[in-house]
Amino acid sequence: MSAKLAALIVAFALTAVGLLAVRQQRLQAVSDMASSIERAAEMDRQSWRLRVEVARRLDPDALQRAVESLGDVSPLQLRECEIICPPEDEDQEPAHVADPGRVASVEDVDGEERSL
């Protein structure tokens, strides 16, 4: 009888240890998740601080002067980006498959196409 009682006590002890281990793992997972959320929030705050600093340093008049100092500058006219366009009808083939070496193409003032 005492052997059965000892076996029962050992079984309960092992069950308790197992439950404590599972509980500890859950607590560790929650702690890691909270740390990750806090790191992401800090990175977001830092990103906004940097955006504010860029906006503070970016004076439109200074930017205009910098562009004027470059000489004759004309804007690039971007055509559509070369991506996989889904077909409008199921019988239709995709409009274009992008070349992996080219992201987009631009047309300069002379009408000559250049890839970025």
Tab-separated table of C-alpha atoms in Angstrom:
chain	number	residue	atom	x	y	z
A	1	MET	CA	0.000	0.000	0.000
A	2	SER	CA	2.819	2.381	0.810
A	3	ALA	CA	4.397	1.700	-2.637
A	4	LYS	CA	1.132	2.709	-4.327
A	5	LEU	CA	0.967	5.845	-2.206
A	6	ALA	CA	4.586	6.705	-3.046
A	7	ALA	CA	3.913	6.127	-6.772
A	8	LEU	CA	0.820	8.344	-6.559
A	9	ILE	CA	2.797	11.117	-4.828
A	10	VAL	CA	5.563	10.885	-7.462
A	11	ALA	CA	2.970	11.018	-10.281
A	12	PHE	CA	1.342	14.117	-8.767
A	13	ALA	CA	4.754	15.732	-8.277
A	14	LEU	CA	5.734	15.064	-11.900
A	15	THR	CA	2.387	16.452	-13.107
A	16	ALA	CA	2.878	19.565	-10.999
A	17	VAL	CA	6.405	20.056	-12.367
A	18	GLY	CA	5.106	19.640	-15.921
A	19	LEU	CA	2.330	22.187	-15.340
A	20	LEU	CA	4.829	24.628	-13.833
A	21	ALA	CA	7.097	24.222	-16.877
A	22	VAL	CA	4.203	24.900	-19.258
A	23	ARG	CA	3.184	27.934	-17.205
A	24	GLN	CA	6.755	29.245	-17.260
A	25	GLN	CA	6.916	28.832	-21.053
A	26	ARG	CA	3.659	30.770	-21.441
A	27	LEU	CA	4.935	33.555	-19.200
A	28	GLN	CA	8.205	33.696	-21.163
A	29	ALA	CA	6.305	33.868	-24.463
A	30	VAL	CA	4.139	36.737	-23.184
A	31	SER	CA	7.230	38.540	-21.908
A	32	ASP	CA	9.002	38.127	-25.267
A	33	MET	CA	5.920	39.370	-27.094
A	34	ALA	CA	5.669	42.427	-24.845
A	35	SER	CA	9.374	43.162	-25.401
A	36	SER	CA	8.903	42.889	-29.160
A	37	ILE	CA	5.939	45.241	-29.071
A	38	GLU	CA	7.917	47.734	-27.001
A	39	ARG	CA	10.874	47.550	-29.423
A	40	ALA	CA	8.527	48.093	-32.379
A	41	ALA	CA	6.931	51.077	-30.631
A	42	GLU	CA	10.369	52.558	-29.906
A	43	MET	CA	11.391	52.097	-33.542
A	44	ASP	CA	8.162	53.800	-34.600
A	45	ARG	CA	8.870	56.718	-32.251
A	46	GLN	CA	12.433	56.956	-33.583
A	47	SER	CA	11.125	56.888	-37.143
A	48	TRP	CA	8.779	59.771	-36.387
A	49	ARG	CA	11.598	61.716	-34.709
A	50	LEU	CA	13.720	61.259	-37.826
A	51	ARG	CA	10.823	62.314	-40.064
A	52	VAL	CA	10.362	65.445	-37.999
A	53	GLU	CA	14.092	66.182	-38.216
A	54	VAL	CA	14.076	65.711	-41.998
A	55	ALA	CA	11.029	67.963	-42.310
A	56	ARG	CA	12.678	70.551	-40.081
A	57	ARG	CA	15.871	70.560	-42.170
A	58	LEU	CA	14.065	70.487	-45.515
A	59	ASP	CA	13.480	74.126	-46.295
A	60	PRO	CA	11.552	74.544	-49.591
A	61	ASP	CA	13.512	77.692	-50.485
A	62	ALA	CA	16.848	75.961	-49.890
A	63	LEU	CA	15.690	72.993	-51.978
A	64	GLN	CA	14.654	75.335	-54.789
A	65	ARG	CA	18.063	77.047	-54.675
A	66	ALA	CA	19.827	73.669	-54.760
A	67	VAL	CA	17.834	72.576	-57.804
A	68	GLU	CA	18.469	75.898	-59.554
A	69	SER	CA	22.200	75.546	-58.879
A	70	LEU	CA	22.189	72.301	-60.901
A	71	GLY	CA	21.294	74.220	-64.034
A	72	ASP	CA	18.690	73.166	-66.564
A	73	VAL	CA	16.732	70.386	-64.865
A	74	SER	CA	13.559	68.906	-66.280
A	75	PRO	CA	11.349	66.321	-64.589
A	76	LEU	CA	11.379	62.715	-65.711
A	77	GLN	CA	8.137	61.396	-67.096
A	78	LEU	CA	7.622	57.922	-65.725
A	79	ARG	CA	5.681	55.433	-67.753
A	80	GLU	CA	3.874	52.602	-66.066
A	81	CYS	CA	6.006	50.341	-63.922
A	82	GLU	CA	6.631	47.025	-65.567
A	83	ILE	CA	4.835	44.597	-63.332
A	84	ILE	CA	2.716	41.556	-63.929
A	85	CYS	CA	-0.683	42.956	-64.795
A	86	PRO	CA	-3.551	40.590	-64.062
A	87	PRO	CA	-5.667	39.791	-67.110
A	88	GLU	CA	-9.057	41.436	-67.286
A	89	ASP	CA	-10.614	38.342	-68.865
A	90	GLU	CA	-9.659	34.787	-68.062
A	91	ASP	CA	-9.020	34.106	-71.773
A	92	GLN	CA	-6.569	37.006	-71.964
A	93	GLU	CA	-2.825	36.655	-71.352
A	94	PRO	CA	-1.073	38.851	-68.721
A	95	ALA	CA	-0.168	42.250	-70.174
A	96	HIS	CA	3.536	42.103	-69.351
A	97	VAL	CA	5.964	40.112	-67.249
A	98	ALA	CA	8.657	42.245	-65.653
A	99	ASP	CA	12.267	41.662	-66.552
A	100	PRO	CA	14.031	41.017	-63.225
A	101	GLY	CA	16.884	43.333	-64.230
A	102	ARG	CA	14.570	46.273	-64.781
A	103	VAL	CA	12.370	47.882	-62.184
A	104	ALA	CA	10.811	50.652	-64.220
A	105	SER	CA	11.469	52.634	-67.330
A	106	VAL	CA	11.614	56.355	-67.787
A	107	GLU	CA	11.263	58.514	-70.829
A	108	ASP	CA	13.476	61.564	-70.846
A	109	VAL	CA	12.798	64.842	-72.621
A	110	ASP	CA	14.094	63.543	-75.972
A	111	GLY	CA	11.666	60.607	-75.863
A	112	GLU	CA	14.447	58.095	-75.319
A	113	GLU	CA	13.526	55.246	-72.987
A	114	ARG	CA	15.929	54.363	-70.183
A	115	SER	CA	15.606	51.717	-67.508
A	116	LEU	CA	16.222	52.517	-63.874
